[in-house]
mmCIF file of C-alpha atoms and ligand atoms in Angstrom:
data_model
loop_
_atom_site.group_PDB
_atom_site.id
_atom_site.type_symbol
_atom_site.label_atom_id
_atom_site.label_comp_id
_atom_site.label_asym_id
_atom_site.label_seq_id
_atom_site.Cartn_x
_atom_site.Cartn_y
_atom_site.Cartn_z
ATOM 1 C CA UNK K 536 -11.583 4.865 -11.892
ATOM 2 C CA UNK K 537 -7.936 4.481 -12.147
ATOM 3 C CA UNK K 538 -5.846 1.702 -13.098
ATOM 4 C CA UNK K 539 -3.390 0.210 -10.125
ATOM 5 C CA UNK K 540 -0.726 1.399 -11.606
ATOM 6 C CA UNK K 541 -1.635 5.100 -12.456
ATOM 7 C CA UNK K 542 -2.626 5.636 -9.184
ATOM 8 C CA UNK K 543 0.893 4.281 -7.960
ATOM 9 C CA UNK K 544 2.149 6.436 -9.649
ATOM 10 C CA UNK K 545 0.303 9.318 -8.630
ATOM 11 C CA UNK K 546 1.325 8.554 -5.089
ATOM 12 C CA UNK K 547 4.925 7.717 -6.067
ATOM 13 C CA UNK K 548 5.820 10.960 -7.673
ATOM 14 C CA UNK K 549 4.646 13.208 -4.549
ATOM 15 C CA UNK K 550 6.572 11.287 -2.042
ATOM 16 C CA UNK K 551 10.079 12.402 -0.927
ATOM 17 C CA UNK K 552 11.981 9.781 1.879
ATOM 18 C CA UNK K 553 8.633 8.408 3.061
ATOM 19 C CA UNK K 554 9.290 4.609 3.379
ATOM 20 C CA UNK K 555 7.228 2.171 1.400
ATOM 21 C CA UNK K 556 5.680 -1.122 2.174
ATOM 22 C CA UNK K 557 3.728 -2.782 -0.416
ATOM 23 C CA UNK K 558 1.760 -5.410 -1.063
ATOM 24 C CA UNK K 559 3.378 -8.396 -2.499
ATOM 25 C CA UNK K 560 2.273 -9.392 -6.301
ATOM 26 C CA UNK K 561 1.910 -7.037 -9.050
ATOM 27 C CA UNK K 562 1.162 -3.927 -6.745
ATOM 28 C CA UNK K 563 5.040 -4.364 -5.718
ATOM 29 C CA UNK K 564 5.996 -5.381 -9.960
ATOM 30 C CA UNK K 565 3.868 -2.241 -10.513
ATOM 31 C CA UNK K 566 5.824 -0.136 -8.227
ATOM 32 C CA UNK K 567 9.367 -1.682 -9.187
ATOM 33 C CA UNK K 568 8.270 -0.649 -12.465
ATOM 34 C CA UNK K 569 6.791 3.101 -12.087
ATOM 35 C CA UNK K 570 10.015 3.888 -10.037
ATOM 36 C CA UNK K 571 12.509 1.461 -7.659
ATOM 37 C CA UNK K 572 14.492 3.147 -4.242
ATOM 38 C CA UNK K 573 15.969 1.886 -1.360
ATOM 39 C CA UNK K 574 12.939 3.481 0.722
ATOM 40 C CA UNK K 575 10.656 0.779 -1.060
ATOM 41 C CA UNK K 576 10.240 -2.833 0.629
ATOM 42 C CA UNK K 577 8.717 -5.042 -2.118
ATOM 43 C CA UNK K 578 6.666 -7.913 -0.265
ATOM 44 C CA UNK K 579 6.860 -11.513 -1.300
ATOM 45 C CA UNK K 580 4.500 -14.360 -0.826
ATOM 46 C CA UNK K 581 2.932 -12.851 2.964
ATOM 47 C CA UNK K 582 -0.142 -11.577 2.061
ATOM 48 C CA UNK K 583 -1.595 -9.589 4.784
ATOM 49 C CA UNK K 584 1.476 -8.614 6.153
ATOM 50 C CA UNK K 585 2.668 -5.296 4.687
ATOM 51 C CA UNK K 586 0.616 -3.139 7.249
ATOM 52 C CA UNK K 587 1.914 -4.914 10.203
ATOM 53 C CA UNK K 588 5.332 -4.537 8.533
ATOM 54 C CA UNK K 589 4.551 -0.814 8.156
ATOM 55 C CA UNK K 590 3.173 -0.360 12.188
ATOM 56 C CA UNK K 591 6.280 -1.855 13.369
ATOM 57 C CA UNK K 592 8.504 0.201 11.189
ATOM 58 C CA UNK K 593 5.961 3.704 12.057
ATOM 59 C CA UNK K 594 6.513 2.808 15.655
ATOM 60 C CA UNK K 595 9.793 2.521 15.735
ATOM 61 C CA UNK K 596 11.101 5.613 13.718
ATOM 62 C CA UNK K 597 10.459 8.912 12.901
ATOM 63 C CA UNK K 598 9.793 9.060 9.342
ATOM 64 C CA UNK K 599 6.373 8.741 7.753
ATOM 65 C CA UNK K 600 5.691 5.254 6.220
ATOM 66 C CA UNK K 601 3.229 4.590 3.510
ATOM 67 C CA UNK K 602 1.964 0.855 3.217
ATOM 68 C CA UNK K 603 0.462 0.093 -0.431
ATOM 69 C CA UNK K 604 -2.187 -2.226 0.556
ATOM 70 C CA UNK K 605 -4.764 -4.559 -1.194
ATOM 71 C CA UNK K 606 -7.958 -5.019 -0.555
ATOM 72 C CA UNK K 607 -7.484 -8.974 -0.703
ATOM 73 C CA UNK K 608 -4.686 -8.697 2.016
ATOM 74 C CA UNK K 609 -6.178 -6.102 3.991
ATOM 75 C CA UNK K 610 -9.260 -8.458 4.621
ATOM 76 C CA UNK K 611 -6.803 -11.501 5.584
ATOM 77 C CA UNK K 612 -5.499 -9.546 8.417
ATOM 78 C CA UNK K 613 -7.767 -7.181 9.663
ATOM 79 C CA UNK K 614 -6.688 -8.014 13.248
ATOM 80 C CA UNK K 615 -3.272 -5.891 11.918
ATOM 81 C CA UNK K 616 -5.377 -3.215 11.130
ATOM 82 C CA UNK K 617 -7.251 -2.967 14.615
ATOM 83 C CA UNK K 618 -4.130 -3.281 16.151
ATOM 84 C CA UNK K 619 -2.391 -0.304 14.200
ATOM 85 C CA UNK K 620 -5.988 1.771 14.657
ATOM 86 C CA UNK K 621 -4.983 1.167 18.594
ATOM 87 C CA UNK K 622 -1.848 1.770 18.286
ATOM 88 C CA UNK K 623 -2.206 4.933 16.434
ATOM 89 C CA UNK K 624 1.003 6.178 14.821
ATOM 90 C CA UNK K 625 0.642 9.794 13.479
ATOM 91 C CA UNK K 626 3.592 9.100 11.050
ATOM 92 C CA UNK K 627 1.608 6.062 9.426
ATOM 93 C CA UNK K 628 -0.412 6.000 5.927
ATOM 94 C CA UNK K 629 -2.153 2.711 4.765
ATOM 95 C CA UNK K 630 -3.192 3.096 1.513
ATOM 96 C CA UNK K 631 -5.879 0.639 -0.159
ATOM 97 C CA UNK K 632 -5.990 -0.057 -3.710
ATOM 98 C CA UNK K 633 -9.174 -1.267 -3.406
ATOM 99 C CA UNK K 634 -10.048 -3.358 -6.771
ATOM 100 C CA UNK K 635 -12.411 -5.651 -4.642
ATOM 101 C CA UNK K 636 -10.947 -8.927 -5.950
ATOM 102 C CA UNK K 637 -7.465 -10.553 -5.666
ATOM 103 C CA UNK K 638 -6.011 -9.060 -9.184
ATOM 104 C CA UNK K 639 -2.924 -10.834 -9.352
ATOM 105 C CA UNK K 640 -4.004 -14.236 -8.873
ATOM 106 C CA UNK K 641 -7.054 -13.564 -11.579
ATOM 107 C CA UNK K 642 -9.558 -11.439 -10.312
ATOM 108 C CA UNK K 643 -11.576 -13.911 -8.167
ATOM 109 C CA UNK K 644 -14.241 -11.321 -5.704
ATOM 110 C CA UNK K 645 -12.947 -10.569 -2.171
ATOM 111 C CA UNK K 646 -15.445 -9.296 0.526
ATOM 112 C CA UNK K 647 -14.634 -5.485 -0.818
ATOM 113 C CA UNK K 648 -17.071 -6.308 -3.276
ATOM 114 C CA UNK K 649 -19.841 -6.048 -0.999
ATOM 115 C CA UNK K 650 -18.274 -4.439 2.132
ATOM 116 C CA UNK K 651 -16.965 -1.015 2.365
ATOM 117 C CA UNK K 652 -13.371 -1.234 3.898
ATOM 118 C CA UNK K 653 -12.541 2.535 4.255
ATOM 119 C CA UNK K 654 -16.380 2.579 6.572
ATOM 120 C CA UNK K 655 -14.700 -0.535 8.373
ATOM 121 C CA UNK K 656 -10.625 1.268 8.592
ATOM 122 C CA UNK K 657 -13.229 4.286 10.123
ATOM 123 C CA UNK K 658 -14.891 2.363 12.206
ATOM 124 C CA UNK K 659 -11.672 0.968 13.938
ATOM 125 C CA UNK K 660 -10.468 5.225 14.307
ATOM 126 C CA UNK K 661 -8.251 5.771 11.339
ATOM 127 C CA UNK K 662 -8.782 8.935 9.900
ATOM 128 C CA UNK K 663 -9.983 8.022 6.126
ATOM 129 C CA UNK K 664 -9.546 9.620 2.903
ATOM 130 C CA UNK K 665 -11.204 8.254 -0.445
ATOM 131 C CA UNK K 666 -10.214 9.402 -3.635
ATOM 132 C CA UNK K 667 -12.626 8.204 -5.995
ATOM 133 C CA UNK K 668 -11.727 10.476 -9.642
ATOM 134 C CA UNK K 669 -8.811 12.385 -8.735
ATOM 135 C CA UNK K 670 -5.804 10.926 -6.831
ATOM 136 C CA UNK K 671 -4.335 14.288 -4.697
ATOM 137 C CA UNK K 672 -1.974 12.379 -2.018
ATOM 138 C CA UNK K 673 -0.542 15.880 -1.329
ATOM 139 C CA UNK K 674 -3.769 15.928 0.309
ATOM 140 C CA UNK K 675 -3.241 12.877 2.368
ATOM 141 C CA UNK K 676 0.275 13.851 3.127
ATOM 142 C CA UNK K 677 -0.758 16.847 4.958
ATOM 143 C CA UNK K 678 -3.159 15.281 7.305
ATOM 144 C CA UNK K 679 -2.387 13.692 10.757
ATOM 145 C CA UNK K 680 -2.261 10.072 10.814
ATOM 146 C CA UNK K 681 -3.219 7.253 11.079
ATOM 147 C CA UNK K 682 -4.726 7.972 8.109
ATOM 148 C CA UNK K 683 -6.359 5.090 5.785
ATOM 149 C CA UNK K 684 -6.679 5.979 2.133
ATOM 150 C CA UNK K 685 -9.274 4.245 0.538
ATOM 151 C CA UNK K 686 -8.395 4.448 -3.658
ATOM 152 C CA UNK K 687 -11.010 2.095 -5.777
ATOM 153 C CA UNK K 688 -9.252 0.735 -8.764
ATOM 154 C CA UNK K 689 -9.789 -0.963 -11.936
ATOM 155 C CA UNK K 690 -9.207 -4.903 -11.374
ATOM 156 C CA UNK K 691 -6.942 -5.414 -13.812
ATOM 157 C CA UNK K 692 -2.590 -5.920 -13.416
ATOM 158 C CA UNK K 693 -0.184 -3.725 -15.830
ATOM 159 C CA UNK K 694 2.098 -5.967 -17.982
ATOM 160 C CA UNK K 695 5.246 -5.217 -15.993
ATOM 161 C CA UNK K 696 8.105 -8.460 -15.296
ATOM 162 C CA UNK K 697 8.774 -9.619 -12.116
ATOM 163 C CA UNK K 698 11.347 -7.601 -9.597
ATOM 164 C CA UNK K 699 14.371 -8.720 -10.518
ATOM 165 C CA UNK K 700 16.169 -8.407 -6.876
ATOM 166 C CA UNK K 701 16.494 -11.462 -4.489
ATOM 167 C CA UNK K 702 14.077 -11.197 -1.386
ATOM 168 C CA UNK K 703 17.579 -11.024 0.387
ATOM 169 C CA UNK K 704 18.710 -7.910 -1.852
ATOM 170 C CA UNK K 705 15.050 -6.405 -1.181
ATOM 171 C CA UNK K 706 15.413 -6.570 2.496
ATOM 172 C CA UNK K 707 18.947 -5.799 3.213
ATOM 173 C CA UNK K 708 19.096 -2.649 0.938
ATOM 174 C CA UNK K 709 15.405 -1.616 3.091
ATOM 175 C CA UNK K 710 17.581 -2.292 6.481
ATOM 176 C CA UNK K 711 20.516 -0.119 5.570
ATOM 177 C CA UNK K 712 17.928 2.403 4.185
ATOM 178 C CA UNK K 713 15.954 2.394 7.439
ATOM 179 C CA UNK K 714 18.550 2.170 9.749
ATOM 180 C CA UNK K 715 20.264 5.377 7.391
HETATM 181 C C1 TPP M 935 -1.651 -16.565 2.623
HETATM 182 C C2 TPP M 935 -1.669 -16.457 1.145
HETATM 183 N N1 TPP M 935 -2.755 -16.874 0.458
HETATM 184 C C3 TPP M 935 -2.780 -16.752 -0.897
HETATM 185 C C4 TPP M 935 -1.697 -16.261 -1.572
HETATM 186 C C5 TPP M 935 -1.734 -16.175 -3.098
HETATM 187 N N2 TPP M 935 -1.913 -14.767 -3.489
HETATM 188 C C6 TPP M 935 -0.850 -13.981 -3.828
HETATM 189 S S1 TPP M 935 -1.312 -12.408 -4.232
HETATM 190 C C7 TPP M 935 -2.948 -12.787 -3.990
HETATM 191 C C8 TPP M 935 -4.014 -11.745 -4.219
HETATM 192 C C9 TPP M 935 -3.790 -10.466 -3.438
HETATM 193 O O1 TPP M 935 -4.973 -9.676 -3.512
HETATM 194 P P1 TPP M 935 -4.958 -8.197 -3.043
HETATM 195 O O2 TPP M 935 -4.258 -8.062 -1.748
HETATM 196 O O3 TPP M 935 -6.342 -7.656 -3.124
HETATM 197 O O4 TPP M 935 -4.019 -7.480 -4.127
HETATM 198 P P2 TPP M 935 -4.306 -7.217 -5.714
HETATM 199 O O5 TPP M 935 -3.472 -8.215 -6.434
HETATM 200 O O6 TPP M 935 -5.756 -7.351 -5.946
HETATM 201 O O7 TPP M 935 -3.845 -5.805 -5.920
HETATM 202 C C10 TPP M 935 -3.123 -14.127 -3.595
HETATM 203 C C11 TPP M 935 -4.418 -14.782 -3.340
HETATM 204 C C12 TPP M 935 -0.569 -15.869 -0.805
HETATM 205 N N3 TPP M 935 0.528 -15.356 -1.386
HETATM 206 N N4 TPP M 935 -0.581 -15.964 0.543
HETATM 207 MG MG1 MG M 936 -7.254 -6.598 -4.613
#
C-alpha cells in the first residue's frame, strides 16, 4: 500500500492542465509539497466540500477536473457525491485516498474502515477504478467519466509545512487560472 503522498505524486506527474481540487489538511500540504500550480485549489477548513467544489467547476467548463478526496470527507458529504453521480460530468475524476481514518487530525477510524466506499461511489453510477499495488492514473485518464478512483493508503501524513499562500492568494490565482 502506498503512502498519501507517493500516490500524489503518482497522479501529479501524469497530469497536464487538469484542474485540481483537494482535500483540505495534509492531502493539500502534501500536494503543495510534491509540486504547486495555479491549476491546484488547496482546500481549507471545509471538509467535505472539495467534490462539490469540483462538480460545479466540471459542469461549468470544459477541462477535466480531478478532486483529491478523503475518505473522512467523502463520508461527511455523501449527498455531494449522489448529486455529482446524477449529475454525471464526463470531464470529472474524484479520486479517494482512502486511509479509512481522518489522518491529519490523528488517525481516529472513519466508516471506510468497515464500509467499502468505491462499492458505495458504484452503487450511486460512477464508473470506479481501484488501484490497490500499482498507481497507473494514465489508466484512469483514459476512461469516460464520472469516474471514482478508489486508492487505499497507508494512514499516516508526510512531514511537509503548511501552504504558505493566504486562502485569498489560493483562490484568486485558481479564478484567474480557471477563468484562463
Ligand atoms: C466540518 C469539519 N469537521 C472537522 C474538521 C477537522 N478536520 C480537519 S481535516 C480532518 C480529517 C480529514 O479526514 P479525511 O478526509 O479522511 O482526510 P485524511 O487527512 O485522512 O487524508 C478533520 C476531522 C473540519 N475541518 N471540518
Ligand atoms: Mg482519511
Amino acid at each position: 500500500m502506498l503512502e498519501r503522498i507517493e500516490a500524489i505524486k503518482r497522479i501529479v506527474e501524469v497530469l497536464d492542465d487538469e484542474l485540481v481540487v483537494c482535500n483540505l489538511g495534509f492531502p493539500s500540504r502534501e500536494l503543495y509539497s510534491v509540486k504547486d500550480s495555479g491549476t491546484h485549489f488547496y482546500m481549507l477548513g471545509s471538509m467535505g466540500m472539495a467534490s462539490s467544489i469540483g462538480l460545479g467547476l466540471a459542469l461549468t467548463q470544459e477541462r477535466r477536473v480531478v478532486v483529491l478526496d478523503g475518505d473522512g470527507s467523502i463520508l461527511m458529504n455523501l449527498g455531494g457525491l449522489v448529486t455529482a453521480a446524477g449529475q454525471a460530468p464526463g470531464n470529472l475524476i474524484i479520486v479517494l485516498l482512502d486511509n479509512k481514518c481522518y489522518a491529519t487530525t490523528g488517525s481516529q477510524c472513519t466508516y471506510a474502515d468497515t464500509i467499502d466506499l468505491g462499492g458505495v461511489a458504484r452503487a450511486m453510477g460512477f464508473r470506479v477504478i481501484r488501484f490497490d499495488e500499482e498507481l497507473d492514473f494514465t489508466r484512469a485518464l483514459e476512461a469516460t467519466g464520472p469516474l471514482f478512483v478508489h486508492v487505499p493508503v497507508k494512514p499516516r501524513n508526510a512531514d511537509v509545512p503548511v501552504i504558505d499562500m493566504s486562502a485569498v492568494e489560493i483562490i484568486e490565482r485558481f479564478m484567474a487560472e480557471v477563468r484562463g
